[in-house]
Coordinates of C-alpha atoms and ligand atoms in Angstrom, one line a residue:
M57 CA -24.5 -8.9 10.1
S58 CA -21.8 -11.2 8.5
E59 CA -19.9 -13.2 11.1
I60 CA -18.6 -13.1 14.6
S61 CA -14.9 -13.5 14.8
N62 CA -12.6 -14.5 17.6
L63 CA -12.9 -12.7 20.8
C64 CA -9.8 -10.4 20.9
D65 CA -8.2 -7.5 22.5
V66 CA -6.9 -4.9 20.0
I67 CA -4.4 -2.6 21.4
I68 CA -3.6 0.5 19.3
F69 CA -0.1 1.7 20.2
G70 CA -0.1 5.3 19.0
G71 CA -4.0 5.3 19.4
H72 CA -4.1 9.1 19.4
G73 CA -2.0 9.5 16.4
D74 CA -3.1 10.6 12.9
L75 CA -3.2 7.1 11.4
A76 CA -5.2 5.7 14.3
F77 CA -8.0 8.3 14.0
R78 CA -7.9 8.5 10.2
K79 CA -7.9 4.9 9.2
L80 CA -7.8 2.4 12.2
M81 CA -10.8 3.6 14.2
P82 CA -13.1 4.0 11.2
A83 CA -12.0 0.5 10.1
L84 CA -12.9 -0.9 13.6
Y85 CA -16.1 1.1 13.8
H86 CA -17.3 -0.6 10.6
L87 CA -16.1 -4.0 11.6
C88 CA -17.9 -3.9 15.0
N89 CA -21.0 -2.5 13.5
D90 CA -21.0 -5.0 10.7
G91 CA -20.8 -7.9 13.1
Y92 CA -17.2 -9.0 12.3
I93 CA -15.8 -8.2 15.8
N94 CA -17.2 -10.1 18.9
E95 CA -19.1 -7.6 21.1
H96 CA -17.0 -8.5 24.0
S97 CA -13.8 -7.8 22.3
R98 CA -11.9 -4.6 23.6
I99 CA -10.1 -1.8 21.8
F100 CA -7.5 -0.2 23.8
S101 CA -5.8 3.1 22.5
T102 CA -2.6 4.1 24.2
T103 CA -1.6 7.7 24.7
R104 CA 0.7 9.7 27.0
A105 CA -1.9 12.5 27.0
A106 CA -3.5 13.2 30.4
I107 CA -7.1 12.6 29.4
T108 CA -10.0 10.9 30.9
Q109 CA -12.0 7.9 29.4
E110 CA -14.9 10.3 28.8
E111 CA -12.7 12.7 26.9
H112 CA -11.3 9.8 24.9
L113 CA -14.7 8.8 23.8
E114 CA -15.5 12.3 22.8
L115 CA -12.4 12.7 20.8
V116 CA -13.0 9.3 19.0
K117 CA -16.5 10.4 18.1
T118 CA -15.3 13.8 16.8
K119 CA -12.6 12.1 14.8
L120 CA -15.0 9.4 13.4
K121 CA -17.3 12.3 12.3
E122 CA -14.4 13.8 10.5
F123 CA -13.0 10.7 8.9
L124 CA -15.7 8.4 8.0
A125 CA -17.2 8.9 4.6
Q126 CA -20.2 11.2 4.4
G127 CA -23.4 9.8 5.9
Q128 CA -21.6 6.8 7.7
F129 CA -21.5 8.2 11.3
D130 CA -24.5 7.1 13.2
E131 CA -25.2 7.9 16.7
A132 CA -26.8 4.6 17.7
K133 CA -23.9 2.7 16.0
F134 CA -21.4 4.8 17.9
E135 CA -23.2 3.9 21.2
N136 CA -22.7 0.3 20.4
F137 CA -19.1 0.7 19.3
K138 CA -17.9 2.8 22.2
A139 CA -18.8 0.1 24.6
R140 CA -15.5 -1.6 23.4
L141 CA -13.3 1.4 23.5
H142 CA -10.8 1.9 26.4
L143 CA -8.0 4.5 27.0
V144 CA -4.8 3.4 28.6
K145 CA -1.9 5.6 29.5
V146 CA 1.4 4.4 28.0
D147 CA 4.7 6.1 27.2
L148 CA 5.9 4.0 24.5
G149 CA 9.6 4.0 25.4
N150 CA 9.0 3.5 29.1
V151 CA 8.5 -0.1 30.1
E152 CA 7.3 0.9 33.6
S153 CA 4.4 2.7 32.1
Y154 CA 2.9 -0.6 30.6
E155 CA 1.7 -1.6 34.0
E156 CA -1.9 -0.4 33.7
L157 CA -2.1 -2.2 30.2
S158 CA -0.8 -5.3 31.7
H159 CA -3.6 -5.4 34.4
L160 CA -6.3 -4.7 31.9
L161 CA -5.1 -7.4 29.4
G162 CA -4.4 -9.7 32.4
E163 CA -8.2 -9.8 33.1
N164 CA -8.5 -12.0 30.0
P165 CA -5.3 -14.0 29.9
Q166 CA -6.6 -16.5 27.3
R167 CA -7.8 -14.0 24.9
E168 CA -6.2 -13.3 21.5
R169 CA -4.2 -10.2 21.5
I170 CA -3.5 -7.9 18.6
S171 CA -0.9 -5.2 19.1
Y172 CA -1.1 -2.7 16.4
L173 CA 2.1 -0.6 16.2
S174 CA 0.8 2.6 14.8
T175 CA 4.0 4.6 15.8
S176 CA 7.3 5.4 14.4
P177 CA 9.3 2.2 13.8
D178 CA 11.8 3.7 16.4
F179 CA 9.4 2.4 19.0
F180 CA 8.7 -1.1 17.6
G181 CA 11.5 -2.8 19.6
A182 CA 10.6 -1.1 22.9
I183 CA 6.9 -1.9 22.6
C184 CA 7.6 -5.6 21.8
K185 CA 10.1 -5.8 24.6
A186 CA 7.7 -4.1 27.1
L187 CA 5.0 -6.5 26.0
S188 CA 7.3 -9.4 26.7
V189 CA 8.6 -8.1 30.1
W190 CA 5.0 -7.8 31.3
R191 CA 4.3 -11.3 29.9
L192 CA 1.6 -10.2 27.5
V193 CA 3.1 -12.0 24.5
T194 CA 1.3 -15.5 24.2
P195 CA 1.0 -18.0 21.4
Q196 CA -2.3 -16.3 20.6
S197 CA -0.8 -12.9 20.2
R198 CA -0.2 -11.1 16.9
V199 CA 1.7 -7.9 16.2
V200 CA 1.0 -5.5 13.3
L201 CA 3.8 -3.3 12.0
E202 CA 3.0 -0.2 10.1
K203 CA 5.3 1.0 7.4
P204 CA 8.1 2.2 7.0
I205 CA 10.0 -0.9 8.2
G206 CA 13.4 0.8 7.9
R207 CA 14.9 3.1 5.3
D208 CA 17.3 0.5 3.8
L209 CA 18.2 -3.2 4.3
V210 CA 20.3 -2.7 7.3
S211 CA 17.8 -0.6 9.3
S212 CA 14.9 -2.8 8.3
R213 CA 16.8 -5.9 9.5
A214 CA 17.6 -4.2 12.8
I215 CA 13.9 -3.4 13.3
N216 CA 12.8 -6.9 12.4
V217 CA 15.6 -8.5 14.5
E218 CA 14.2 -6.6 17.6
V219 CA 10.5 -7.6 16.9
L220 CA 11.5 -11.2 16.2
K221 CA 13.2 -11.5 19.7
Y222 CA 9.6 -11.4 21.2
F223 CA 7.4 -12.7 18.4
E224 CA 7.6 -15.6 16.0
E225 CA 7.6 -14.7 12.3
S226 CA 4.1 -16.2 12.0
Q227 CA 2.9 -13.7 14.5
V228 CA 4.1 -10.7 12.7
Y229 CA 1.8 -8.8 10.2
R230 CA 3.6 -6.3 8.2
I231 CA 1.0 -4.0 6.7
D232 CA 1.0 -2.8 3.0
H233 CA -2.3 -1.1 2.9
Y234 CA -2.4 -1.3 -1.0
L235 CA -2.8 -5.0 -0.6
G236 CA -6.1 -4.5 1.2
K237 CA -7.7 -2.8 -1.7
D238 CA -10.5 -5.0 -3.3
T239 CA -9.0 -4.4 -6.8
V240 CA -5.6 -5.4 -5.9
Q241 CA -6.8 -8.7 -4.5
N242 CA -8.9 -8.9 -7.7
I243 CA -5.7 -9.1 -9.8
M244 CA -5.2 -12.6 -8.5
A245 CA -8.9 -13.5 -9.3
L246 CA -8.5 -12.1 -12.7
R247 CA -5.2 -13.8 -13.5
F248 CA -5.8 -17.3 -11.9
S249 CA -9.6 -17.8 -12.5
N250 CA -9.7 -16.7 -16.1
R251 CA -8.3 -19.2 -18.7
I252 CA -8.2 -16.4 -21.4
F253 CA -5.3 -14.6 -19.8
T254 CA -3.2 -17.7 -19.2
P255 CA -1.7 -17.9 -22.5
L256 CA -1.4 -14.2 -22.9
W257 CA 0.4 -13.4 -19.7
D258 CA 4.1 -13.5 -20.7
A259 CA 6.9 -12.0 -22.8
S260 CA 5.5 -13.2 -26.0
N261 CA 2.2 -11.3 -25.8
I262 CA 3.0 -8.4 -23.2
D263 CA 4.9 -5.5 -24.5
H264 CA 5.3 -3.7 -21.1
V265 CA 3.7 -3.0 -17.9
E266 CA 3.3 0.5 -16.1
I267 CA 2.5 1.0 -12.5
T268 CA 1.7 4.5 -11.5
V269 CA 0.7 6.0 -8.0
S270 CA 0.4 9.6 -8.4
E271 CA -0.7 12.0 -5.5
S272 CA -2.1 15.5 -5.9
V273 CA -1.4 16.3 -2.2
G274 CA 2.0 17.4 -1.0
V275 CA 3.8 16.3 2.2
E276 CA 0.9 17.8 4.3
G277 CA 3.0 18.8 7.3
R278 CA 4.9 15.6 7.6
W279 CA 8.2 16.9 6.4
G280 CA 10.0 15.4 9.4
Y281 CA 9.0 11.9 8.3
Y282 CA 9.0 12.4 4.5
D283 CA 12.3 14.0 4.2
E284 CA 13.9 11.0 5.9
Y285 CA 12.2 8.7 3.3
G286 CA 11.2 10.1 -0.2
A287 CA 9.4 8.6 -3.0
M288 CA 11.5 5.5 -3.5
R289 CA 11.4 4.4 0.1
D290 CA 7.9 5.7 0.9
M291 CA 6.2 4.3 -2.1
I292 CA 8.2 2.3 -4.8
Q293 CA 10.2 -0.1 -2.6
N294 CA 7.0 -1.2 -0.9
H295 CA 3.5 -0.5 -2.6
L296 CA 4.5 -0.4 -6.1
M297 CA 6.8 -3.5 -5.6
Q298 CA 4.0 -5.4 -4.2
L299 CA 1.7 -4.5 -7.2
L300 CA 4.6 -5.6 -9.5
C301 CA 4.8 -8.9 -7.7
L302 CA 1.1 -9.7 -8.0
I303 CA 1.3 -9.0 -11.8
A304 CA 4.6 -11.0 -12.4
M305 CA 4.3 -13.8 -10.0
E306 CA 3.7 -17.5 -11.0
P307 CA 0.4 -19.1 -10.1
P308 CA 0.8 -20.2 -6.4
C309 CA 0.0 -23.8 -5.7
S310 CA -2.8 -22.6 -3.3
L311 CA -4.1 -19.4 -1.8
D312 CA -2.6 -20.1 1.5
A313 CA -0.2 -17.3 2.9
D314 CA 3.1 -19.0 2.2
S315 CA 2.3 -20.3 -1.1
V316 CA 1.4 -16.7 -2.3
R317 CA 4.4 -15.2 -0.5
D318 CA 6.8 -17.8 -1.9
E319 CA 5.8 -16.8 -5.4
K320 CA 6.1 -13.0 -4.6
V321 CA 9.5 -13.6 -3.2
K322 CA 10.7 -15.3 -6.4
V323 CA 9.8 -12.2 -8.4
L324 CA 11.7 -10.0 -6.0
K325 CA 14.7 -12.2 -6.2
S326 CA 14.6 -12.1 -10.0
L327 CA 14.6 -8.2 -10.2
R328 CA 17.7 -7.4 -12.1
P329 CA 20.1 -5.5 -9.9
M330 CA 21.2 -2.1 -11.5
S331 CA 24.7 -1.1 -12.5
A332 CA 25.8 2.5 -12.1
A333 CA 25.0 2.9 -15.9
D334 CA 21.5 1.4 -15.4
I335 CA 20.9 3.8 -12.5
Q336 CA 21.7 6.7 -14.9
Q337 CA 19.6 5.4 -17.7
K338 CA 16.7 3.7 -16.0
T339 CA 15.9 5.9 -13.0
V340 CA 14.6 9.5 -12.4
R341 CA 14.5 11.4 -9.2
A342 CA 12.8 14.8 -8.9
Q343 CA 11.4 17.4 -6.3
Y344 CA 8.5 19.7 -6.9
T345 CA 8.8 23.3 -7.0
K346 CA 6.2 26.1 -6.4
G347 CA 3.2 25.7 -8.8
S348 CA -0.5 25.5 -8.9
S349 CA -2.6 22.8 -7.5
N350 CA -6.4 22.7 -7.6
G351 CA -6.4 26.3 -8.6
Q352 CA -4.2 27.4 -5.7
I353 CA -0.6 28.5 -5.8
V354 CA 1.3 26.1 -3.5
P355 CA 4.9 26.2 -2.4
G356 CA 7.8 24.1 -3.6
Y357 CA 8.9 21.1 -1.4
K358 CA 12.0 23.0 -0.3
E359 CA 9.8 25.7 1.2
G360 CA 8.6 23.2 3.7
E361 CA 9.6 23.1 7.4
G362 CA 13.4 22.5 7.9
V363 CA 14.0 21.0 4.4
A364 CA 15.6 24.0 2.6
N365 CA 18.6 22.0 1.6
S366 CA 16.8 18.6 1.1
T367 CA 18.0 16.1 -1.4
T368 CA 15.0 13.8 -1.0
E369 CA 12.9 13.1 -4.0
T370 CA 9.3 13.7 -4.1
Y371 CA 9.0 11.8 -7.4
A372 CA 10.6 8.6 -8.6
A373 CA 10.4 6.7 -11.7
V374 CA 12.2 3.6 -12.7
R375 CA 12.5 0.9 -15.3
V376 CA 12.5 -2.6 -13.8
D377 CA 13.6 -5.6 -15.6
I378 CA 12.7 -9.1 -14.3
D379 CA 15.2 -11.8 -15.2
N380 CA 13.1 -15.0 -15.5
W381 CA 11.5 -17.0 -18.3
R382 CA 8.2 -15.3 -18.1
W383 CA 9.3 -11.8 -18.2
N384 CA 12.6 -11.6 -20.1
G385 CA 12.6 -8.5 -22.2
V386 CA 9.4 -7.0 -20.7
P387 CA 10.1 -3.7 -18.9
F388 CA 8.0 -2.7 -15.9
Y389 CA 7.9 1.1 -15.6
L390 CA 7.2 2.4 -12.1
R391 CA 6.5 6.0 -11.1
S392 CA 5.1 7.7 -8.1
G393 CA 5.2 11.3 -6.9
K394 CA 3.6 14.0 -4.9
R395 CA 1.9 17.2 -5.9
L396 CA 1.1 15.9 -9.3
R397 CA -1.8 17.0 -11.5
N398 CA -4.0 14.1 -10.5
R399 CA -4.5 11.6 -7.8
N400 CA -4.3 8.3 -9.8
S401 CA -3.1 4.9 -9.2
E402 CA -3.3 2.4 -12.0
I403 CA -1.6 -0.6 -13.6
I404 CA -1.4 -0.9 -17.4
I405 CA -0.7 -4.2 -19.1
Q406 CA 0.1 -3.2 -22.6
F407 CA 0.0 -6.1 -25.0
K408 CA 2.1 -6.4 -28.2
S409 CA 0.9 -5.1 -31.6
I410 CA -0.8 -7.4 -34.0
P411 CA 1.6 -9.0 -36.4
Y412 CA 0.2 -7.3 -39.5
S413 CA -2.8 -5.1 -40.0
I414 CA -5.2 -5.8 -42.9
F415 CA -6.9 -2.5 -41.9
A416 CA -3.9 -0.2 -42.6
N417 CA -5.1 0.9 -46.0
K418 CA -8.6 1.5 -44.9
G419 CA -7.7 4.5 -42.9
S420 CA -7.6 2.8 -39.4
C421 CA -4.8 2.6 -37.1
I422 CA -4.9 -0.2 -34.6
S423 CA -4.0 0.7 -31.0
Q424 CA -2.5 -2.1 -28.9
N425 CA -4.7 -3.8 -26.5
K426 CA -4.4 -2.8 -22.8
L427 CA -5.7 -4.0 -19.7
V428 CA -6.1 -1.0 -17.3
I429 CA -6.5 -1.8 -13.6
S430 CA -7.4 1.4 -11.8
L431 CA -7.0 1.5 -8.0
Q432 CA -7.5 5.2 -7.3
P433 CA -9.6 7.4 -7.4
R434 CA -12.1 4.8 -8.9
E435 CA -11.4 1.0 -8.6
S436 CA -12.1 -0.6 -12.0
I437 CA -10.7 -3.1 -14.6
Q438 CA -11.0 -2.4 -18.3
L439 CA -9.8 -4.2 -21.2
K440 CA -9.1 -1.8 -24.2
L441 CA -10.1 -3.6 -27.5
M442 CA -10.4 -2.5 -31.0
N443 CA -14.1 -2.5 -32.4
K444 CA -15.7 -1.4 -35.7
I445 CA -17.4 2.0 -35.7
P446 CA -20.9 1.1 -36.6
G447 CA -22.3 2.5 -39.9
L448 CA -22.3 2.1 -43.7
S449 CA -19.0 3.8 -44.5
E450 CA -17.0 2.1 -47.3
Q451 CA -14.1 2.2 -45.2
M452 CA -13.8 -0.2 -42.2
R453 CA -13.2 2.3 -39.5
L454 CA -12.2 1.1 -36.1
Q455 CA -12.0 2.6 -32.6
Q456 CA -10.6 1.4 -29.3
V457 CA -13.3 0.8 -26.7
D458 CA -13.5 -0.3 -23.2
L459 CA -14.7 -3.8 -21.9
E460 CA -15.4 -3.0 -18.3
L461 CA -15.6 -5.6 -15.6
N462 CA -18.3 -4.8 -13.1
S463 CA -18.9 -7.0 -10.2
P464 CA -22.5 -6.8 -9.0
T465 CA -22.5 -6.8 -5.1
N466 CA -25.1 -6.8 -2.4
E467 CA -22.7 -4.8 -0.1
E468 CA -24.2 -1.4 0.7
R469 CA -20.6 0.0 1.1
K470 CA -17.2 -1.0 -0.3
P471 CA -15.0 -1.7 2.7
E472 CA -11.8 0.4 3.0
A473 CA -8.3 -1.4 2.8
Y474 CA -7.8 -1.1 6.5
E475 CA -11.0 -3.0 7.2
R476 CA -9.9 -5.9 5.2
L477 CA -6.4 -5.9 6.7
M478 CA -7.6 -5.5 10.3
L479 CA -10.1 -8.3 9.8
D480 CA -7.4 -10.6 8.3
V481 CA -5.3 -10.0 11.5
I482 CA -8.2 -10.9 13.5
R483 CA -8.7 -14.1 11.5
S484 CA -5.0 -14.9 11.7
N485 CA -4.7 -14.8 7.8
P486 CA -1.4 -13.3 6.9
T487 CA -1.7 -13.7 3.0
L488 CA -1.9 -9.9 2.4
F489 CA 0.9 -9.1 4.7
M490 CA 4.7 -9.1 3.9
R491 CA 6.8 -11.8 5.1
L492 CA 10.4 -10.9 6.3
D493 CA 12.2 -12.2 3.1
E494 CA 9.9 -10.2 0.9
V495 CA 10.8 -7.0 2.7
E496 CA 14.5 -7.8 2.6
A497 CA 14.5 -8.7 -1.1
A498 CA 12.7 -5.5 -2.0
W499 CA 15.2 -3.5 0.0
K500 CA 18.2 -5.3 -1.5
W501 CA 17.1 -4.2 -4.9
A502 CA 16.1 -0.6 -3.9
D503 CA 19.3 0.0 -1.8
I504 CA 21.4 -0.2 -5.0
I505 CA 19.5 2.6 -6.6
L506 CA 19.3 4.7 -3.3
Q507 CA 23.1 4.3 -3.0
G508 CA 23.7 5.6 -6.5
W509 CA 21.3 8.5 -5.9
A510 CA 23.2 9.2 -2.6
E511 CA 26.4 9.5 -4.8
N512 CA 24.7 11.7 -7.0
I513 CA 25.2 9.8 -10.1
V514 CA 21.7 10.9 -11.3
P515 CA 20.9 14.5 -11.1
M516 CA 17.8 15.7 -9.0
K517 CA 15.4 17.0 -11.5
S518 CA 12.5 19.3 -10.7
Y519 CA 8.8 19.6 -11.8
S520 CA 6.3 22.3 -11.0
A521 CA 3.6 21.4 -8.5
G522 CA 0.4 20.5 -10.2
T523 CA 1.9 19.1 -13.4
D524 CA 2.4 15.5 -14.5
G525 CA 6.0 15.3 -13.2
P526 CA 9.5 15.8 -14.6
T527 CA 10.2 15.5 -18.4
A528 CA 12.9 13.2 -17.5
A529 CA 10.2 10.5 -16.6
V530 CA 8.8 11.0 -20.3
E531 CA 12.3 10.6 -21.6
L532 CA 13.0 7.6 -19.5
I533 CA 10.2 5.5 -21.2
A534 CA 10.8 7.3 -24.6
R535 CA 14.2 6.0 -24.9
D536 CA 12.6 2.5 -25.2
G537 CA 10.3 3.8 -27.9
R538 CA 7.3 3.9 -25.7
S539 CA 5.2 6.5 -23.9
W540 CA 3.1 6.5 -20.7
H541 CA -0.4 5.5 -21.1
D542 CA -1.7 8.9 -20.2
E543 CA 0.4 11.0 -22.6
Ligands
LIG1010 P1 2.1 10.1 14.7 O1 0.7 10.7 14.9 O2 3.3 11.0 14.5 O3 2.5 9.2 16.1 C1 1.7 8.3 16.7 C2 1.8 8.4 18.2 O4 3.1 8.1 18.6 C3 1.5 9.8 18.7 O5 0.2 9.9 18.8 C4 2.3 9.7 20.1 O6 1.3 9.3 21.0 C5 3.3 8.6 19.9 N1 4.6 9.2 20.1 C6 5.2 10.0 19.3 N2 6.4 10.3 19.9 C7 6.6 9.7 21.0 C8 7.6 9.7 22.0 N3 8.7 10.3 21.8 N4 7.4 9.0 23.1 C9 6.2 8.3 23.2 N5 5.1 8.3 22.3 C10 5.4 8.9 21.1 O7 2.0 8.9 13.6 P2 1.0 8.5 12.7 O8 0.9 9.6 11.6 O9 -0.2 8.2 13.3 O10 1.6 7.3 11.9 C11 2.0 6.1 12.8 C12 2.8 5.2 11.9 O11 2.1 4.8 10.7 C13 4.1 5.8 11.5 O12 5.1 4.8 11.3 C14 3.7 6.3 10.0 O13 4.9 6.4 9.2 C15 2.7 5.2 9.6 N6 1.8 5.6 8.6 C16 1.0 6.7 8.8 C17 0.1 7.2 7.7 C18 -0.8 8.3 8.1 O14 -1.6 8.5 7.1 N7 -0.7 9.0 9.2 C19 0.0 6.4 6.6 C20 0.7 5.2 6.5 C21 1.7 4.9 7.5 P3 0.9 10.3 22.3 O15 1.3 11.7 22.0 O16 -0.6 10.2 22.2 O17 1.5 9.6 23.5

């Protein structure tokens, strides 16, 4: 038992959708059972489906068994959890259909209300409007928006304008689930609580930064969604950009939400906009073709449902330049793709070479120091340093070894990103959520590249499923005399 937070009503719009069952319910199950949510709080799941409360509870139970990690489902804990679960029939686009929800929430008018919009963004405006029409938006209400918030600056603005007709900006929590990962939060701890990194964290000491998010899975049946977005919109504009901000931002004056977000926005506003020539030189887009993944032959992207003529990239790589004092001349290389050899997310901070090696004629080459922040599949932080190979050899032989940061913890289990984020919404702490100006600054930068791609100024490359991606991504970084960390 850790703490009892505010009494609240959580309403999951799209409560029978994939995300709700895969991530949100497991997060709430843990938070309730670990004592973070008041036992009198209620969790409403909305659906159009004609099912009963009993059937809803059975379905949640089945899904929890499916999506909780092995050994985490517990019958007694489910009994405790299920007392808070309620089904409510809502057709998202039909304002009349919110009547039952309105009655249920009206039973506790003073209670803090968290509306989690786990739906397509097409419904965000309609849901917020319906909540307002039924007078369900109070100063204690918060609304959580799932990604994607638009597919460019214009559509993102349109969605936000709709939401902000009914909620204040301070009530809006835009999720980027990468920010809920412990190791991602640890980037701030690492940078701002360790003096040794302070003088090293700039262009005079850092050669370049790599941010990679590779997935071994394909589109998993979500062609309708994915084909509208692609790797740049689905991953780079949001998740990888947020990671870049945490690495590049100046120390905030405090940990409060606006101080942190002010610093992130400054980074986003310093991203160098790309010219047409830059887009050709510094960006790569590609689609996967048939190949072999985990020992199985898998079809190419265009063999998916209704995407035979698709021009959507399943892989994107880009060199980002940040025009400010700290980062002038330090490229950030970002890449992300689907159906790659490995599932792997990591950030590499590569330091510059030493000015001169006294070991060169002793048969040792010196590798550059690297700080490796791994987010997936394992969360870890390693500093790669040179060290003498022990022994009596006349030659001073060196090797690169890892200094690994291990945090001892009494927690039995590492919380999932969605637990952290859901709890922060309950605690009214928006630090890990994106403010409107962050979203817009990131779109402004990405839109220029997307426009160039739409005009075909960069050819679409291909890569076989199950490989490390297109060779054009290797060439992208090789043009600068560098190579990806894993090559
Ligand atoms: P989903 O399963 O496709 O949809 C969620 C719910 O929306 C459905 O269960 C459905 O509810 C309702 N809905 C769909 N069309 C409707 C319509 N025409 N009228 C009324 N209701 C309708 O979505 P999801 O995969 O859970 O994802 C939800 C959001 O999170 C999306 O924006 C997605 O991009 C984002 N997201 C998802 C994931 C993931 O892993 N799934 C990851 C990151 C972000 P009923 O049929 O029950 O009424």
